[in-house]
mmCIF file with all atom_site columns, C-alpha atoms and ligand atoms in Angstrom:
data_model
loop_
_atom_site.group_PDB
_atom_site.id
_atom_site.type_symbol
_atom_site.label_atom_id
_atom_site.label_alt_id
_atom_site.label_comp_id
_atom_site.label_asym_id
_atom_site.label_entity_id
_atom_site.label_seq_id
_atom_site.pdbx_PDB_ins_code
_atom_site.Cartn_x
_atom_site.Cartn_y
_atom_site.Cartn_z
_atom_site.occupancy
_atom_site.B_iso_or_equiv
_atom_site.pdbx_formal_charge
_atom_site.auth_seq_id
_atom_site.auth_comp_id
_atom_site.auth_asym_id
_atom_site.auth_atom_id
_atom_site.pdbx_PDB_model_num
ATOM   1   C  CA  . UNK J 1 1   ? 68.059 -31.262 20.541 1.00 74.00 ? 20  UNK J CA  1
ATOM   2   C  CA  . UNK J 1 2   ? 66.827 -32.733 24.122 1.00 90.00 ? 21  UNK J CA  1
ATOM   3   C  CA  . UNK J 1 3   ? 64.355 -35.690 23.325 1.00 94.00 ? 22  UNK J CA  1
ATOM   4   C  CA  . UNK J 1 4   ? 61.999 -36.802 25.795 1.00 94.00 ? 23  UNK J CA  1
ATOM   5   C  CA  . UNK J 1 5   ? 59.449 -39.979 25.879 1.00 96.00 ? 24  UNK J CA  1
ATOM   6   C  CA  . UNK J 1 6   ? 56.036 -38.542 26.036 1.00 96.00 ? 25  UNK J CA  1
ATOM   7   C  CA  . UNK J 1 7   ? 53.666 -41.715 24.667 1.00 97.00 ? 26  UNK J CA  1
ATOM   8   C  CA  . UNK J 1 8   ? 53.741 -45.209 22.860 1.00 97.00 ? 27  UNK J CA  1
ATOM   9   C  CA  . UNK J 1 9   ? 52.885 -44.885 19.471 1.00 97.00 ? 28  UNK J CA  1
ATOM   10  C  CA  . UNK J 1 10  ? 49.871 -47.805 20.611 1.00 97.00 ? 29  UNK J CA  1
ATOM   11  C  CA  . UNK J 1 11  ? 48.098 -45.302 22.770 1.00 96.00 ? 30  UNK J CA  1
ATOM   12  C  CA  . UNK J 1 12  ? 47.476 -42.711 20.120 1.00 97.00 ? 31  UNK J CA  1
ATOM   13  C  CA  . UNK J 1 13  ? 45.436 -44.513 17.204 1.00 97.00 ? 32  UNK J CA  1
ATOM   14  C  CA  . UNK J 1 14  ? 45.366 -43.038 13.838 1.00 97.00 ? 33  UNK J CA  1
ATOM   15  C  CA  . UNK J 1 15  ? 43.180 -40.310 13.731 1.00 97.00 ? 34  UNK J CA  1
ATOM   16  C  CA  . UNK J 1 16  ? 42.752 -38.869 17.293 1.00 98.00 ? 35  UNK J CA  1
ATOM   17  C  CA  . UNK J 1 17  ? 45.038 -36.864 19.430 1.00 98.00 ? 36  UNK J CA  1
ATOM   18  C  CA  . UNK J 1 18  ? 45.948 -37.127 23.142 1.00 98.00 ? 37  UNK J CA  1
ATOM   19  C  CA  . UNK J 1 19  ? 46.966 -35.139 26.136 1.00 98.00 ? 38  UNK J CA  1
ATOM   20  C  CA  . UNK J 1 20  ? 50.496 -35.612 27.415 1.00 97.00 ? 39  UNK J CA  1
ATOM   21  C  CA  . UNK J 1 21  ? 53.202 -33.891 29.581 1.00 94.00 ? 40  UNK J CA  1
ATOM   22  C  CA  . UNK J 1 22  ? 55.893 -33.301 29.234 1.00 91.00 ? 41  UNK J CA  1
ATOM   23  C  CA  . UNK J 1 23  ? 57.964 -31.329 32.490 1.00 86.00 ? 42  UNK J CA  1
ATOM   24  C  CA  . UNK J 1 24  ? 55.629 -28.921 33.422 1.00 91.00 ? 43  UNK J CA  1
ATOM   25  C  CA  . UNK J 1 25  ? 54.129 -28.679 29.618 1.00 94.00 ? 44  UNK J CA  1
ATOM   26  C  CA  . UNK J 1 26  ? 50.954 -29.348 28.346 1.00 97.00 ? 45  UNK J CA  1
ATOM   27  C  CA  . UNK J 1 27  ? 51.613 -31.174 25.031 1.00 97.00 ? 46  UNK J CA  1
ATOM   28  C  CA  . UNK J 1 28  ? 48.574 -32.597 22.652 1.00 98.00 ? 47  UNK J CA  1
ATOM   29  C  CA  . UNK J 1 29  ? 50.242 -35.260 20.882 1.00 98.00 ? 48  UNK J CA  1
ATOM   30  C  CA  . UNK J 1 30  ? 48.451 -36.066 17.008 1.00 98.00 ? 49  UNK J CA  1
ATOM   31  C  CA  . UNK J 1 31  ? 48.356 -38.672 14.949 1.00 98.00 ? 50  UNK J CA  1
ATOM   32  C  CA  . UNK J 1 32  ? 47.280 -37.761 11.493 1.00 97.00 ? 51  UNK J CA  1
ATOM   33  C  CA  . UNK J 1 33  ? 47.090 -41.190 9.186  1.00 93.00 ? 52  UNK J CA  1
ATOM   34  C  CA  . UNK J 1 34  ? 50.897 -42.270 11.420 1.00 91.00 ? 53  UNK J CA  1
ATOM   35  C  CA  . UNK J 1 35  ? 52.031 -39.287 11.316 1.00 96.00 ? 54  UNK J CA  1
ATOM   36  C  CA  . UNK J 1 36  ? 52.904 -37.813 14.843 1.00 98.00 ? 55  UNK J CA  1
ATOM   37  C  CA  . UNK J 1 37  ? 52.500 -33.892 15.612 1.00 98.00 ? 56  UNK J CA  1
ATOM   38  C  CA  . UNK J 1 38  ? 53.165 -32.168 18.869 1.00 98.00 ? 57  UNK J CA  1
ATOM   39  C  CA  . UNK J 1 39  ? 51.658 -28.618 19.715 1.00 98.00 ? 58  UNK J CA  1
ATOM   40  C  CA  . UNK J 1 40  ? 50.743 -27.122 23.406 1.00 97.00 ? 59  UNK J CA  1
ATOM   41  C  CA  . UNK J 1 41  ? 47.987 -28.332 24.151 1.00 98.00 ? 60  UNK J CA  1
ATOM   42  C  CA  . UNK J 1 42  ? 46.748 -25.121 25.969 1.00 98.00 ? 61  UNK J CA  1
ATOM   43  C  CA  . UNK J 1 43  ? 44.540 -22.886 23.445 1.00 98.00 ? 62  UNK J CA  1
ATOM   44  C  CA  . UNK J 1 44  ? 46.231 -19.292 22.645 1.00 98.00 ? 63  UNK J CA  1
ATOM   45  C  CA  . UNK J 1 45  ? 42.485 -18.006 22.987 1.00 98.00 ? 64  UNK J CA  1
ATOM   46  C  CA  . UNK J 1 46  ? 41.509 -18.752 26.410 1.00 96.00 ? 65  UNK J CA  1
ATOM   47  C  CA  . UNK J 1 47  ? 42.504 -21.563 28.639 1.00 93.00 ? 66  UNK J CA  1
ATOM   48  C  CA  . UNK J 1 48  ? 40.946 -25.025 26.981 1.00 98.00 ? 67  UNK J CA  1
ATOM   49  C  CA  . UNK J 1 49  ? 43.062 -27.941 26.343 1.00 98.00 ? 68  UNK J CA  1
ATOM   50  C  CA  . UNK J 1 50  ? 43.106 -28.968 22.529 1.00 98.00 ? 69  UNK J CA  1
ATOM   51  C  CA  . UNK J 1 51  ? 43.211 -32.349 23.400 1.00 98.00 ? 70  UNK J CA  1
ATOM   52  C  CA  . UNK J 1 52  ? 39.716 -32.239 23.991 1.00 98.00 ? 71  UNK J CA  1
ATOM   53  C  CA  . UNK J 1 53  ? 38.920 -30.424 21.154 1.00 98.00 ? 72  UNK J CA  1
ATOM   54  C  CA  . UNK J 1 54  ? 37.819 -31.782 17.276 1.00 97.00 ? 73  UNK J CA  1
ATOM   55  C  CA  . UNK J 1 55  ? 40.802 -32.995 15.278 1.00 98.00 ? 74  UNK J CA  1
ATOM   56  C  CA  . UNK J 1 56  ? 39.934 -33.165 11.533 1.00 96.00 ? 75  UNK J CA  1
ATOM   57  C  CA  . UNK J 1 57  ? 41.657 -33.145 8.094  1.00 96.00 ? 76  UNK J CA  1
ATOM   58  C  CA  . UNK J 1 58  ? 45.296 -32.000 10.006 1.00 97.00 ? 77  UNK J CA  1
ATOM   59  C  CA  . UNK J 1 59  ? 43.513 -29.270 12.095 1.00 98.00 ? 78  UNK J CA  1
ATOM   60  C  CA  . UNK J 1 60  ? 42.468 -28.952 15.756 1.00 98.00 ? 79  UNK J CA  1
ATOM   61  C  CA  . UNK J 1 61  ? 39.111 -26.793 16.756 1.00 98.00 ? 80  UNK J CA  1
ATOM   62  C  CA  . UNK J 1 62  ? 39.262 -25.817 20.154 1.00 98.00 ? 81  UNK J CA  1
ATOM   63  C  CA  . UNK J 1 63  ? 36.191 -27.066 22.520 1.00 98.00 ? 82  UNK J CA  1
ATOM   64  C  CA  . UNK J 1 64  ? 35.709 -23.553 23.904 1.00 97.00 ? 83  UNK J CA  1
ATOM   65  C  CA  . UNK J 1 65  ? 35.055 -20.993 21.151 1.00 97.00 ? 84  UNK J CA  1
ATOM   66  C  CA  . UNK J 1 66  ? 35.827 -23.248 18.218 1.00 97.00 ? 85  UNK J CA  1
ATOM   67  C  CA  . UNK J 1 67  ? 39.253 -21.738 17.280 1.00 98.00 ? 86  UNK J CA  1
ATOM   68  C  CA  . UNK J 1 68  ? 41.021 -23.682 14.448 1.00 98.00 ? 87  UNK J CA  1
ATOM   69  C  CA  . UNK J 1 69  ? 44.876 -24.669 14.464 1.00 98.00 ? 88  UNK J CA  1
ATOM   70  C  CA  . UNK J 1 70  ? 46.933 -26.002 12.060 1.00 98.00 ? 89  UNK J CA  1
ATOM   71  C  CA  . UNK J 1 71  ? 48.597 -29.270 14.116 1.00 98.00 ? 90  UNK J CA  1
ATOM   72  C  CA  . UNK J 1 72  ? 51.572 -29.088 11.654 1.00 98.00 ? 91  UNK J CA  1
ATOM   73  C  CA  . UNK J 1 73  ? 52.202 -25.803 12.108 1.00 98.00 ? 92  UNK J CA  1
ATOM   74  C  CA  . UNK J 1 74  ? 50.479 -24.434 15.042 1.00 98.00 ? 93  UNK J CA  1
ATOM   75  C  CA  . UNK J 1 75  ? 49.621 -21.271 12.974 1.00 98.00 ? 94  UNK J CA  1
ATOM   76  C  CA  . UNK J 1 76  ? 45.605 -19.894 13.636 1.00 98.00 ? 95  UNK J CA  1
ATOM   77  C  CA  . UNK J 1 77  ? 43.917 -20.441 11.231 1.00 98.00 ? 96  UNK J CA  1
ATOM   78  C  CA  . UNK J 1 78  ? 40.186 -19.267 11.954 1.00 94.00 ? 97  UNK J CA  1
ATOM   79  C  CA  . UNK J 1 79  ? 38.141 -18.051 15.208 1.00 89.00 ? 98  UNK J CA  1
ATOM   80  C  CA  . UNK J 1 80  ? 39.244 -15.680 17.385 1.00 96.00 ? 99  UNK J CA  1
ATOM   81  C  CA  . UNK J 1 81  ? 42.326 -17.147 17.544 1.00 97.00 ? 100 UNK J CA  1
ATOM   82  C  CA  . UNK J 1 82  ? 45.241 -15.172 15.874 1.00 96.00 ? 101 UNK J CA  1
ATOM   83  C  CA  . UNK J 1 83  ? 48.108 -16.437 18.034 1.00 98.00 ? 102 UNK J CA  1
ATOM   84  C  CA  . UNK J 1 84  ? 49.643 -19.428 16.844 1.00 98.00 ? 103 UNK J CA  1
ATOM   85  C  CA  . UNK J 1 85  ? 50.811 -22.381 18.671 1.00 98.00 ? 104 UNK J CA  1
ATOM   86  C  CA  . UNK J 1 86  ? 53.375 -23.438 19.880 1.00 97.00 ? 105 UNK J CA  1
ATOM   87  C  CA  . UNK J 1 87  ? 54.869 -26.520 18.094 1.00 97.00 ? 106 UNK J CA  1
ATOM   88  C  CA  . UNK J 1 88  ? 57.600 -29.687 18.971 1.00 97.00 ? 107 UNK J CA  1
ATOM   89  C  CA  . UNK J 1 89  ? 59.530 -31.511 16.897 1.00 97.00 ? 108 UNK J CA  1
ATOM   90  C  CA  . UNK J 1 90  ? 58.264 -35.200 17.080 1.00 97.00 ? 109 UNK J CA  1
ATOM   91  C  CA  . UNK J 1 91  ? 60.501 -38.450 16.217 1.00 97.00 ? 110 UNK J CA  1
ATOM   92  C  CA  . UNK J 1 92  ? 59.121 -42.249 16.599 1.00 97.00 ? 111 UNK J CA  1
ATOM   93  C  CA  . UNK J 1 93  ? 61.634 -45.002 18.021 1.00 97.00 ? 112 UNK J CA  1
ATOM   94  C  CA  . UNK J 1 94  ? 60.497 -48.372 18.248 1.00 96.00 ? 113 UNK J CA  1
ATOM   95  C  CA  . UNK J 1 95  ? 57.120 -47.575 20.103 1.00 97.00 ? 114 UNK J CA  1
ATOM   96  C  CA  . UNK J 1 96  ? 57.694 -44.469 21.999 1.00 97.00 ? 115 UNK J CA  1
ATOM   97  C  CA  . UNK J 1 97  ? 56.959 -40.961 20.183 1.00 98.00 ? 116 UNK J CA  1
ATOM   98  C  CA  . UNK J 1 98  ? 59.554 -38.864 21.624 1.00 97.00 ? 117 UNK J CA  1
ATOM   99  C  CA  . UNK J 1 99  ? 59.274 -34.829 21.697 1.00 96.00 ? 118 UNK J CA  1
ATOM   100 C  CA  . UNK J 1 100 ? 62.022 -32.352 21.654 1.00 93.00 ? 119 UNK J CA  1
ATOM   101 C  CA  . UNK J 1 101 ? 61.210 -29.858 24.293 1.00 79.00 ? 120 UNK J CA  1
ATOM   102 C  CA  . UNK J 1 102 ? 64.303 -27.439 24.010 1.00 75.00 ? 121 UNK J CA  1
HETATM 103 FE FE1 . FES Q 2 .   ? 40.341 -21.535 22.773 1.00 83.54 ? 22  FES Q FE1 1
HETATM 104 FE FE2 . FES Q 2 .   ? 38.437 -19.426 22.699 1.00 83.54 ? 22  FES Q FE2 1
HETATM 105 S  S1  . FES Q 2 .   ? 39.793 -20.862 24.196 1.00 83.54 ? 22  FES Q S1  1
HETATM 106 S  S2  . FES Q 2 .   ? 39.042 -20.333 20.931 1.00 83.54 ? 22  FES Q S2  1
#
């Protein structure tokens, strides 16, 4: 596994999502009640950044056509989306959030 620092814990308050980048990959980093998850930031339906979307109950709503994804699994749940999001393993080390980019 190749772990890369992506953000500081304090940069992503609980209940929010932050746009990040690892190498050339846009990543959405979510803090669900102090548990962190990461998915690809680009919607699988068209070109919209999920980090600009609406996060509630562990689901992110795409800002463009309101497609809904589970941020824990990347699963496409409803709306015009039918392709799941790529997800990345996350771990915390000190005050840094690391993402596995393999
Ligand atoms: Fe995300 Fe259409 S671009 S639902």
